[in-house]
Short mmCIF file of C-alpha atoms in Angstrom, two decimals:
data_model
loop_
_atom_site.label_atom_id
_atom_site.label_comp_id
_atom_site.label_asym_id
_atom_site.label_seq_id
_atom_site.Cartn_x
_atom_site.Cartn_y
_atom_site.Cartn_z
CA MET A 15 85.54 80.60 99.42
CA SER A 16 83.94 83.76 100.60
CA ILE A 17 85.91 86.84 100.89
CA HIS A 18 83.96 89.42 103.17
CA PRO A 19 84.19 93.15 102.24
CA ALA A 20 85.76 95.58 104.67
CA PRO A 21 83.70 98.37 106.02
CA PRO A 22 83.02 101.18 103.55
CA ALA A 23 85.87 103.72 103.13
CA SER A 24 83.54 106.57 104.26
CA ARG A 25 82.88 104.95 107.69
CA THR A 26 86.47 105.03 108.97
CA THR A 27 86.99 105.22 112.71
CA ALA A 28 90.50 106.58 112.37
CA GLU A 29 91.32 109.49 114.72
CA HIS A 30 94.87 109.81 113.43
CA PRO A 31 96.25 109.82 109.85
CA VAL A 32 98.43 106.73 110.71
CA GLU A 33 95.14 104.80 111.57
CA LEU A 34 93.49 106.00 108.39
CA VAL A 35 96.35 104.81 106.18
CA THR A 36 96.67 101.44 108.23
CA GLU A 37 92.90 100.77 108.01
CA TYR A 38 92.88 101.53 104.25
CA PHE A 39 95.82 99.14 103.06
CA GLY A 40 94.90 96.71 105.86
CA ARG A 41 91.75 95.90 103.87
CA ALA A 42 93.92 94.49 101.11
CA ILE A 43 96.17 92.56 103.44
CA THR A 44 93.24 91.06 105.28
CA ALA A 45 91.59 89.84 102.12
CA LEU A 46 94.72 88.46 100.71
CA ALA A 47 95.55 86.60 103.95
CA ALA A 48 92.12 84.91 103.78
CA TRP A 49 92.66 83.89 100.08
CA ASN A 50 96.26 82.50 100.40
CA THR A 51 94.90 80.09 102.99
CA ALA A 52 92.28 78.77 100.61
CA LEU A 53 94.51 78.94 97.51
CA ALA A 54 97.10 76.85 99.33
CA ALA A 55 94.65 74.04 99.97
CA GLU A 56 93.59 74.08 96.38
CA ILE A 57 97.17 73.95 94.99
CA ALA A 58 97.89 71.06 97.25
CA ALA A 59 94.91 69.26 96.01
CA MET A 60 95.95 69.93 92.45
CA ARG A 61 99.41 68.60 93.11
CA ARG A 62 97.90 65.29 94.15
CA THR A 63 96.13 64.83 90.81
CA GLY A 64 98.94 65.59 88.46
CA PRO A 65 101.44 68.28 87.30
CA ILE A 66 100.18 71.92 87.77
CA THR A 67 100.18 73.74 84.38
CA THR A 68 99.39 77.43 83.55
CA ASP A 69 95.94 76.55 82.45
CA ARG A 70 95.11 74.57 85.48
CA LEU A 71 96.40 77.16 87.80
CA ASP A 72 94.50 79.91 85.99
CA GLU A 73 91.21 77.87 86.26
CA VAL A 74 91.76 77.71 90.06
CA VAL A 75 92.77 81.22 90.52
CA GLU A 76 90.34 83.10 88.47
CA PRO A 77 87.02 82.99 90.61
CA SER A 78 88.69 84.21 93.68
CA ALA A 79 90.78 86.91 91.66
CA LEU A 80 87.73 88.27 90.18
CA ARG A 81 85.81 88.23 93.47
CA LEU A 82 88.42 90.47 94.96
CA PHE A 83 87.23 93.43 92.70
CA ASP A 84 83.85 93.37 94.38
CA THR A 85 84.44 92.14 97.91
CA VAL A 86 87.47 94.55 98.91
CA ASP A 87 86.44 98.00 99.71
CA LEU A 88 89.26 99.44 97.64
CA PRO A 89 89.66 100.67 93.97
CA VAL A 90 91.15 97.41 92.81
CA TYR A 91 92.68 97.53 89.22
CA GLY A 92 94.06 94.07 89.22
CA SER A 93 94.27 90.87 91.14
CA GLY A 94 95.55 87.28 90.88
CA PHE A 95 98.45 84.93 91.72
CA ILE A 96 102.15 85.04 90.91
CA ALA A 97 103.59 81.55 90.69
CA ALA A 98 106.81 80.77 92.28
CA LEU A 99 109.63 80.58 89.65
CA ASP A 100 110.06 77.12 88.12
CA SER A 101 107.13 75.69 90.14
CA LEU A 102 104.88 74.95 87.01
CA ALA A 103 105.13 72.09 84.68
CA ASP A 104 104.87 74.07 81.36
CA ALA A 105 106.47 77.47 82.28
CA ASN A 106 109.31 78.93 84.15
CA SER A 107 107.16 81.87 85.53
CA HIS A 108 103.51 82.70 85.33
CA LEU A 109 101.24 85.41 86.38
CA ALA A 110 97.52 84.33 86.68
CA TRP A 111 96.16 87.83 86.49
CA TRP A 112 92.95 89.80 85.76
CA GLN A 113 92.79 93.53 85.47
CA GLY A 114 91.15 96.60 84.25
CA PRO A 115 87.46 97.66 84.00
CA GLU A 116 86.87 94.58 81.94
CA ARG A 117 88.57 92.42 84.38
CA ALA A 118 90.20 90.63 81.52
CA ARG A 119 93.05 88.02 81.81
CA LEU A 120 96.44 89.59 81.43
CA VAL A 121 97.89 88.74 78.08
CA LEU A 122 101.40 90.00 77.20
CA ALA A 123 101.63 88.30 73.73
CA SER A 124 101.35 91.77 71.98
CA GLN A 125 104.34 92.96 73.88
CA SER A 126 107.97 92.10 73.68
CA VAL A 127 107.69 90.29 76.98
CA ASN A 128 106.90 86.54 77.07
CA LYS A 129 104.50 86.00 80.03
CA GLU A 130 105.81 82.37 80.57
CA HIS A 131 109.42 83.63 80.83
CA ILE A 132 109.45 86.75 82.95
CA ASP A 133 112.07 86.79 85.72
CA TYR A 134 110.29 88.64 88.50
CA SER A 135 112.70 87.38 91.22
CA GLU A 136 113.85 90.88 92.01
CA LEU A 137 110.57 92.82 91.75
CA GLU A 138 109.51 93.98 95.06
CA TRP A 139 105.94 92.49 95.00
CA TYR A 140 107.54 89.07 94.58
CA ARG A 141 110.84 89.38 96.33
CA VAL A 142 109.70 90.81 99.69
CA PRO A 143 107.03 88.14 100.40
CA LEU A 144 109.33 85.45 99.46
CA ALA A 145 112.14 86.66 101.80
CA THR A 146 109.94 87.54 104.72
CA GLY A 147 106.98 85.30 104.58
CA GLU A 148 104.72 88.26 105.30
CA PRO A 149 102.42 90.51 103.25
CA HIS A 150 103.87 93.60 101.71
CA VAL A 151 102.71 96.92 100.25
CA ALA A 152 105.02 97.53 97.22
CA GLY A 153 105.17 100.89 95.49
CA PRO A 154 104.92 103.28 94.10
CA TYR A 155 106.29 102.12 90.77
CA VAL A 156 105.41 102.35 87.03
CA ASP A 157 103.97 98.89 86.25
CA TYR A 158 105.35 98.01 82.87
CA LEU A 159 104.19 94.49 82.95
CA CYS A 160 100.44 95.22 83.53
CA SER A 161 99.04 98.67 83.42
CA ASP A 162 101.96 101.10 82.52
CA GLU A 163 100.61 103.34 85.34
CA TYR A 164 101.76 104.41 88.66
CA THR A 165 100.93 101.42 90.78
CA ILE A 166 100.83 100.07 94.43
CA THR A 167 100.82 96.28 94.68
CA VAL A 168 99.79 94.43 97.89
CA ALA A 169 101.07 90.93 97.97
CA ALA A 170 100.81 88.09 100.45
CA PRO A 171 102.86 84.71 100.15
CA VAL A 172 101.31 81.35 99.72
CA HIS A 173 102.97 78.46 101.43
CA ILE A 174 102.29 74.73 101.49
CA ASP A 175 104.01 72.79 104.27
CA GLY A 176 106.49 75.80 104.57
CA GLU A 177 107.31 75.78 100.91
CA PHE A 178 106.71 79.06 98.99
CA VAL A 179 104.58 78.42 96.01
CA GLY A 180 103.84 82.01 94.91
CA ALA A 181 102.02 85.15 96.10
CA VAL A 182 98.43 86.33 95.83
CA ALA A 183 98.18 90.09 95.06
CA LEU A 184 96.06 93.07 94.03
CA ASP A 185 97.00 96.37 92.25
CA LEU A 186 95.82 99.80 93.12
CA LEU A 187 96.46 102.62 90.68
CA ILE A 188 97.81 105.65 92.46
CA ASP A 189 95.59 108.21 90.95
CA ARG A 190 92.59 106.25 92.26
CA VAL A 191 94.19 105.99 95.60
CA GLU A 192 94.91 109.70 95.54
CA ARG A 193 91.37 110.53 94.94
CA ASP A 194 90.30 108.22 97.79
CA LEU A 195 92.71 109.16 100.48
CA THR A 196 94.15 112.62 99.92
CA PRO A 197 90.92 114.43 100.65
CA ARG A 198 90.60 112.51 103.85
CA LEU A 199 94.19 112.99 104.78
CA ALA A 200 93.71 116.68 104.22
CA ALA A 201 91.33 116.95 107.16
CA TYR A 202 94.34 116.16 109.38
CA GLY A 203 96.81 118.67 107.81
CA ASP A 204 98.04 120.45 104.58
CA ASP A 205 101.34 118.65 104.54
CA ILE A 206 100.91 115.09 105.31
CA SER A 207 102.63 112.40 103.08
CA ILE A 208 102.56 108.55 102.87
CA VAL A 209 106.00 107.13 102.12
CA ASN A 210 107.38 103.74 101.72
CA GLY A 211 110.61 102.27 103.32
CA VAL A 212 113.11 104.25 101.35
CA GLY A 213 111.15 107.59 101.54
CA ARG A 214 109.41 107.59 98.24
CA VAL A 215 106.16 109.44 98.29
CA LEU A 216 102.97 107.42 97.50
CA LEU A 217 100.87 110.55 97.87
CA SER A 218 100.65 113.86 99.79
CA THR A 219 98.30 116.48 100.78
CA SER A 220 101.04 119.04 99.99
CA PRO A 221 101.08 120.36 96.29
CA GLU A 222 104.88 120.51 96.63
CA ARG A 223 105.18 116.83 96.75
CA ALA A 224 104.19 114.43 93.97
CA THR A 225 104.00 110.62 93.83
CA GLY A 226 107.56 109.25 93.20
CA ASP A 227 109.42 112.20 95.01
CA THR A 228 111.77 111.30 97.89
CA ILE A 229 112.07 112.76 101.33
CA ARG A 230 115.20 111.52 102.85
CA GLY A 231 118.18 112.74 104.93
CA ASP A 232 118.17 116.20 106.37
CA ASP A 233 114.60 116.69 104.85
CA LEU A 234 113.06 114.36 107.43
CA ALA A 235 113.97 116.74 110.22
CA ALA A 236 110.86 118.92 109.31
CA PHE A 237 108.45 115.91 109.85
CA ASP A 238 107.21 113.59 112.48
CA ARG A 239 107.59 110.11 110.96
CA ILE A 240 105.19 107.57 112.22
CA ALA A 241 105.26 103.78 111.08
CA CYS A 242 102.09 102.06 109.89
CA PRO A 243 101.80 98.76 111.82
CA GLY A 244 101.96 95.66 109.71
CA MET A 245 103.31 97.21 106.55
CA ALA A 246 106.43 98.90 105.36
CA LEU A 247 104.70 102.46 105.08
CA ASP A 248 105.22 105.59 107.15
CA VAL A 249 103.34 108.63 107.59
CA LEU A 250 105.33 111.95 107.57
CA ILE A 251 103.45 114.90 109.22
CA ALA A 252 104.97 118.35 108.91
CA ARG A 253 105.83 119.84 112.28
#
């Protein structure tokens, strides 16, 4: 399939920080929405020819996962497919995943985690798309499975005839997103923060707020809070 790149980041038409943030992360959601439709058809075809194993799944996922690095106008660190638990013939769970500058397949054999037996049922990038049937921007969080870095994961569910079979996703490292977005947000103000649904800061133009800080309760009274359409992110603008 062909995944068309979004307009370059430097050519944003945003007139408000919320538009800037929505446009930025929306590029990932748009690309994943196109991929999940194609991947659903490929998995359905595989099912008709025999049991789906991790090797067969990797073979189908790899070309499109690697293509995302070049066709999405974002600093993509990793991409791939997270199989629904207990959906494969030879493993309880599986991440068909490629990452890093070398775009290497994720291998966890050198760690204490067995990639074929990971219970990711409670992890946000799997749990929310499964529960809602919608794309989701998860994070910030320290990604101990893949990068050991502060990460944002954008994920979109894949369904076949209403059955959830997994999620396509891509990872963005926070430090790369900060370098990309913070200077552009600073043009709108010196105290603007992007927060997730529980008030945790993804990034901020204020030196007083760091990734992972929380802005909640009475502290919110000092800000205008504006939701980003189509994603569980808000922009906080100091009054």
